[in-house]
Amino acid sequence: MAGNSQAPFQILLVEDEPVIRELVRSMLSDGSVDVVCAANGLEGLKLARSGTFHLILMDVVLPQLDGISVCRILKSDPATADVPLYMLTAKAKRSDMESATLAGADGYIHKPFRGAELMALVERLRAGQTRPESA
């Protein structure tokens, strides 16, 4: 992604698998995108509430507090409700997607995902779309 002189686009990645955290961080981080990582739901919730993020990517299955619960909490809080939140997960049943949607998730990205899919999402959001369609 091309760099610019603006403040970095802030992404919160809540993912318990270290390999996936590092993959996403290396894929998206550059001078114009900064990826902050959390390894469990409680840490993700705390970081989301304490930072100014442009996008949250969250696994569904997380230790301490699952991603659906974190999503529900963040989307019910006026301070974080407008931050686009995408579930990034291997759970692919229709009922899983419906649960995420009911909790307020803005989209659902299936693992394994393509790097181009994540980069396209970030670029759409950076271009000013506040509620992009599912990737």
PDB file of C-alpha atoms in Angstrom:
ATOM      1  CA  MET A   1       0.000   0.000   0.000  1.00  0.00           C
ATOM      2  CA  ALA A   2       1.277   3.383  -0.864  1.00  0.00           C
ATOM      3  CA  GLY A   3       2.477   5.529   1.990  1.00  0.00           C
ATOM      4  CA  ASN A   4       1.293   9.050   2.624  1.00  0.00           C
ATOM      5  CA  SER A   5       1.883  11.878   5.061  1.00  0.00           C
ATOM      6  CA  GLN A   6      -1.355  11.345   7.000  1.00  0.00           C
ATOM      7  CA  ALA A   7      -1.530   9.617  10.375  1.00  0.00           C
ATOM      8  CA  PRO A   8      -1.445   5.829   9.997  1.00  0.00           C
ATOM      9  CA  PHE A   9      -4.658   3.893   9.458  1.00  0.00           C
ATOM     10  CA  GLN A  10      -5.076   2.005  12.760  1.00  0.00           C
ATOM     11  CA  ILE A  11      -6.198  -1.639  12.718  1.00  0.00           C
ATOM     12  CA  LEU A  12      -6.886  -3.737  15.797  1.00  0.00           C
ATOM     13  CA  LEU A  13      -6.378  -7.445  15.147  1.00  0.00           C
ATOM     14  CA  VAL A  14      -7.811  -9.765  17.817  1.00  0.00           C
ATOM     15  CA  GLU A  15      -6.474 -13.238  17.053  1.00  0.00           C
ATOM     16  CA  ASP A  16      -5.221 -15.975  19.380  1.00  0.00           C
ATOM     17  CA  GLU A  17      -3.059 -17.801  16.814  1.00  0.00           C
ATOM     18  CA  PRO A  18       0.443 -16.235  16.756  1.00  0.00           C
ATOM     19  CA  VAL A  19       1.138 -17.343  13.168  1.00  0.00           C
ATOM     20  CA  ILE A  20      -2.029 -15.668  11.866  1.00  0.00           C
ATOM     21  CA  ARG A  21      -1.371 -12.517  13.926  1.00  0.00           C
ATOM     22  CA  GLU A  22       2.100 -12.191  12.411  1.00  0.00           C
ATOM     23  CA  LEU A  23       0.858 -12.994   8.895  1.00  0.00           C
ATOM     24  CA  VAL A  24      -1.827 -10.303   9.008  1.00  0.00           C
ATOM     25  CA  ARG A  25       0.491  -7.786  10.658  1.00  0.00           C
ATOM     26  CA  SER A  26       3.224  -8.280   8.045  1.00  0.00           C
ATOM     27  CA  MET A  27       0.675  -8.266   5.215  1.00  0.00           C
ATOM     28  CA  LEU A  28      -0.976  -4.982   6.198  1.00  0.00           C
ATOM     29  CA  SER A  29       1.594  -2.965   8.163  1.00  0.00           C
ATOM     30  CA  ASP A  30       3.477  -0.275   6.338  1.00  0.00           C
ATOM     31  CA  GLY A  31       4.124   3.401   6.906  1.00  0.00           C
ATOM     32  CA  SER A  32       0.463   4.245   6.370  1.00  0.00           C
ATOM     33  CA  VAL A  33      -1.122   1.262   8.183  1.00  0.00           C
ATOM     34  CA  ASP A  34      -0.431   0.269  11.778  1.00  0.00           C
ATOM     35  CA  VAL A  35      -1.668  -3.087  13.112  1.00  0.00           C
ATOM     36  CA  VAL A  36      -2.090  -3.458  16.884  1.00  0.00           C
ATOM     37  CA  CYS A  37      -2.602  -7.034  18.076  1.00  0.00           C
ATOM     38  CA  ALA A  38      -4.461  -8.674  20.946  1.00  0.00           C
ATOM     39  CA  ALA A  39      -4.263 -12.396  21.738  1.00  0.00           C
ATOM     40  CA  ASN A  40      -7.621 -12.814  23.516  1.00  0.00           C
ATOM     41  CA  GLY A  41     -11.069 -11.276  23.733  1.00  0.00           C
ATOM     42  CA  LEU A  42     -10.559  -9.352  26.965  1.00  0.00           C
ATOM     43  CA  GLU A  43      -7.327  -7.789  25.732  1.00  0.00           C
ATOM     44  CA  GLY A  44      -9.050  -6.919  22.448  1.00  0.00           C
ATOM     45  CA  LEU A  45     -11.947  -5.293  24.273  1.00  0.00           C
ATOM     46  CA  LYS A  46      -9.580  -3.239  26.439  1.00  0.00           C
ATOM     47  CA  LEU A  47      -7.505  -2.094  23.451  1.00  0.00           C
ATOM     48  CA  ALA A  48     -10.596  -1.248  21.390  1.00  0.00           C
ATOM     49  CA  ARG A  49     -11.908   0.954  24.178  1.00  0.00           C
ATOM     50  CA  SER A  50      -8.572   2.690  24.754  1.00  0.00           C
ATOM     51  CA  GLY A  51      -7.572   3.381  21.152  1.00  0.00           C
ATOM     52  CA  THR A  52      -8.782   5.078  18.038  1.00  0.00           C
ATOM     53  CA  PHE A  53      -9.065   2.361  15.435  1.00  0.00           C
ATOM     54  CA  HIS A  54     -10.294   2.596  11.863  1.00  0.00           C
ATOM     55  CA  LEU A  55     -10.930  -1.156  11.608  1.00  0.00           C
ATOM     56  CA  ILE A  56     -11.190  -4.147  13.941  1.00  0.00           C
ATOM     57  CA  LEU A  57     -10.482  -7.660  12.634  1.00  0.00           C
ATOM     58  CA  MET A  58     -11.535 -10.314  15.141  1.00  0.00           C
ATOM     59  CA  ASP A  59     -11.554 -14.077  15.373  1.00  0.00           C
ATOM     60  CA  VAL A  60     -14.750 -15.682  16.696  1.00  0.00           C
ATOM     61  CA  VAL A  61     -13.094 -18.363  18.831  1.00  0.00           C
ATOM     62  CA  LEU A  62     -10.936 -16.544  21.381  1.00  0.00           C
ATOM     63  CA  PRO A  63      -9.745 -17.291  24.909  1.00  0.00           C
ATOM     64  CA  GLN A  64     -11.291 -15.427  27.874  1.00  0.00           C
ATOM     65  CA  LEU A  65     -14.101 -13.795  25.864  1.00  0.00           C
ATOM     66  CA  ASP A  66     -15.307 -14.946  22.427  1.00  0.00           C
ATOM     67  CA  GLY A  67     -15.364 -12.629  19.435  1.00  0.00           C
ATOM     68  CA  ILE A  68     -19.160 -12.524  19.148  1.00  0.00           C
ATOM     69  CA  SER A  69     -19.415 -11.278  22.756  1.00  0.00           C
ATOM     70  CA  VAL A  70     -16.693  -8.685  22.196  1.00  0.00           C
ATOM     71  CA  CYS A  71     -18.437  -7.540  19.023  1.00  0.00           C
ATOM     72  CA  ARG A  72     -21.765  -7.209  20.822  1.00  0.00           C
ATOM     73  CA  ILE A  73     -20.143  -5.135  23.607  1.00  0.00           C
ATOM     74  CA  LEU A  74     -18.269  -2.848  21.204  1.00  0.00           C
ATOM     75  CA  LYS A  75     -21.273  -2.293  18.948  1.00  0.00           C
ATOM     76  CA  SER A  76     -23.470  -1.369  21.936  1.00  0.00           C
ATOM     77  CA  ASP A  77     -20.958   1.251  23.158  1.00  0.00           C
ATOM     78  CA  PRO A  78     -21.363   4.664  21.445  1.00  0.00           C
ATOM     79  CA  ALA A  79     -17.592   5.208  21.648  1.00  0.00           C
ATOM     80  CA  THR A  80     -16.839   2.139  19.504  1.00  0.00           C
ATOM     81  CA  ALA A  81     -20.119   1.394  17.690  1.00  0.00           C
ATOM     82  CA  ASP A  82     -19.081   3.098  14.446  1.00  0.00           C
ATOM     83  CA  VAL A  83     -15.731   1.316  14.086  1.00  0.00           C
ATOM     84  CA  PRO A  84     -16.037  -1.239  11.269  1.00  0.00           C
ATOM     85  CA  LEU A  85     -15.642  -4.711  12.779  1.00  0.00           C
ATOM     86  CA  TYR A  86     -15.020  -7.748  10.610  1.00  0.00           C
ATOM     87  CA  MET A  87     -14.979 -11.287  11.896  1.00  0.00           C
ATOM     88  CA  LEU A  88     -11.901 -13.132  10.590  1.00  0.00           C
ATOM     89  CA  THR A  89     -12.632 -16.784  11.258  1.00  0.00           C
ATOM     90  CA  ALA A  90     -12.704 -20.392  10.132  1.00  0.00           C
ATOM     91  CA  LYS A  91     -16.298 -20.780  11.382  1.00  0.00           C
ATOM     92  CA  ALA A  92     -18.234 -20.891   8.138  1.00  0.00           C
ATOM     93  CA  LYS A  93     -21.722 -22.152   9.020  1.00  0.00           C
ATOM     94  CA  ARG A  94     -24.662 -19.944   8.144  1.00  0.00           C
ATOM     95  CA  SER A  95     -25.597 -19.829  11.848  1.00  0.00           C
ATOM     96  CA  ASP A  96     -22.093 -18.509  12.694  1.00  0.00           C
ATOM     97  CA  MET A  97     -22.446 -15.714  10.149  1.00  0.00           C
ATOM     98  CA  GLU A  98     -25.945 -14.895  11.418  1.00  0.00           C
ATOM     99  CA  SER A  99     -24.649 -14.719  15.012  1.00  0.00           C
ATOM    100  CA  ALA A 100     -21.927 -12.299  13.923  1.00  0.00           C
ATOM    101  CA  THR A 101     -24.402 -10.159  12.005  1.00  0.00           C
ATOM    102  CA  LEU A 102     -26.827 -10.064  14.946  1.00  0.00           C
ATOM    103  CA  ALA A 103     -23.943  -9.021  17.222  1.00  0.00           C
ATOM    104  CA  GLY A 104     -23.279  -6.078  14.893  1.00  0.00           C
ATOM    105  CA  ALA A 105     -20.352  -7.288  12.777  1.00  0.00           C
ATOM    106  CA  ASP A 106     -19.928  -5.333   9.559  1.00  0.00           C
ATOM    107  CA  GLY A 107     -18.561  -8.298   7.636  1.00  0.00           C
ATOM    108  CA  TYR A 108     -17.257 -11.828   7.780  1.00  0.00           C
ATOM    109  CA  ILE A 109     -13.970 -12.982   6.239  1.00  0.00           C
ATOM    110  CA  HIS A 110     -13.384 -16.726   6.081  1.00  0.00           C
ATOM    111  CA  LYS A 111     -10.080 -18.410   6.900  1.00  0.00           C
ATOM    112  CA  PRO A 112      -8.133 -19.274   4.951  1.00  0.00           C
ATOM    113  CA  PHE A 113      -8.289 -15.790   3.502  1.00  0.00           C
ATOM    114  CA  ARG A 114      -6.356 -14.181   0.672  1.00  0.00           C
ATOM    115  CA  GLY A 115      -4.038 -11.292   1.400  1.00  0.00           C
ATOM    116  CA  ALA A 116      -5.588  -9.354  -1.472  1.00  0.00           C
ATOM    117  CA  GLU A 117      -8.985  -9.688   0.228  1.00  0.00           C
ATOM    118  CA  LEU A 118      -7.738  -7.997   3.418  1.00  0.00           C
ATOM    119  CA  MET A 119      -5.787  -5.332   1.545  1.00  0.00           C
ATOM    120  CA  ALA A 120      -8.851  -4.503  -0.575  1.00  0.00           C
ATOM    121  CA  LEU A 121     -10.950  -4.102   2.583  1.00  0.00           C
ATOM    122  CA  VAL A 122      -8.385  -1.746   4.118  1.00  0.00           C
ATOM    123  CA  GLU A 123      -8.134   0.288   0.927  1.00  0.00           C
ATOM    124  CA  ARG A 124     -11.948   0.626   0.692  1.00  0.00           C
ATOM    125  CA  LEU A 125     -12.101   1.857   4.277  1.00  0.00           C
ATOM    126  CA  ARG A 126      -9.184   4.228   3.761  1.00  0.00           C
ATOM    127  CA  ALA A 127     -10.990   5.639   0.727  1.00  0.00           C
ATOM    128  CA  GLY A 128     -13.734   6.808   3.061  1.00  0.00           C
ATOM    129  CA  GLN A 129     -16.342   4.075   3.020  1.00  0.00           C
ATOM    130  CA  THR A 130     -17.587   3.764   6.588  1.00  0.00           C
ATOM    131  CA  ARG A 131     -19.754   0.655   6.123  1.00  0.00           C
ATOM    132  CA  PRO A 132     -18.299  -1.390   3.253  1.00  0.00           C
ATOM    133  CA  GLU A 133     -19.999  -4.528   2.030  1.00  0.00           C
ATOM    134  CA  SER A 134     -18.714  -7.932   3.147  1.00  0.00           C
ATOM    135  CA  ALA A 135     -15.355  -8.841   1.701  1.00  0.00           C
TER     136      ALA A 135
END
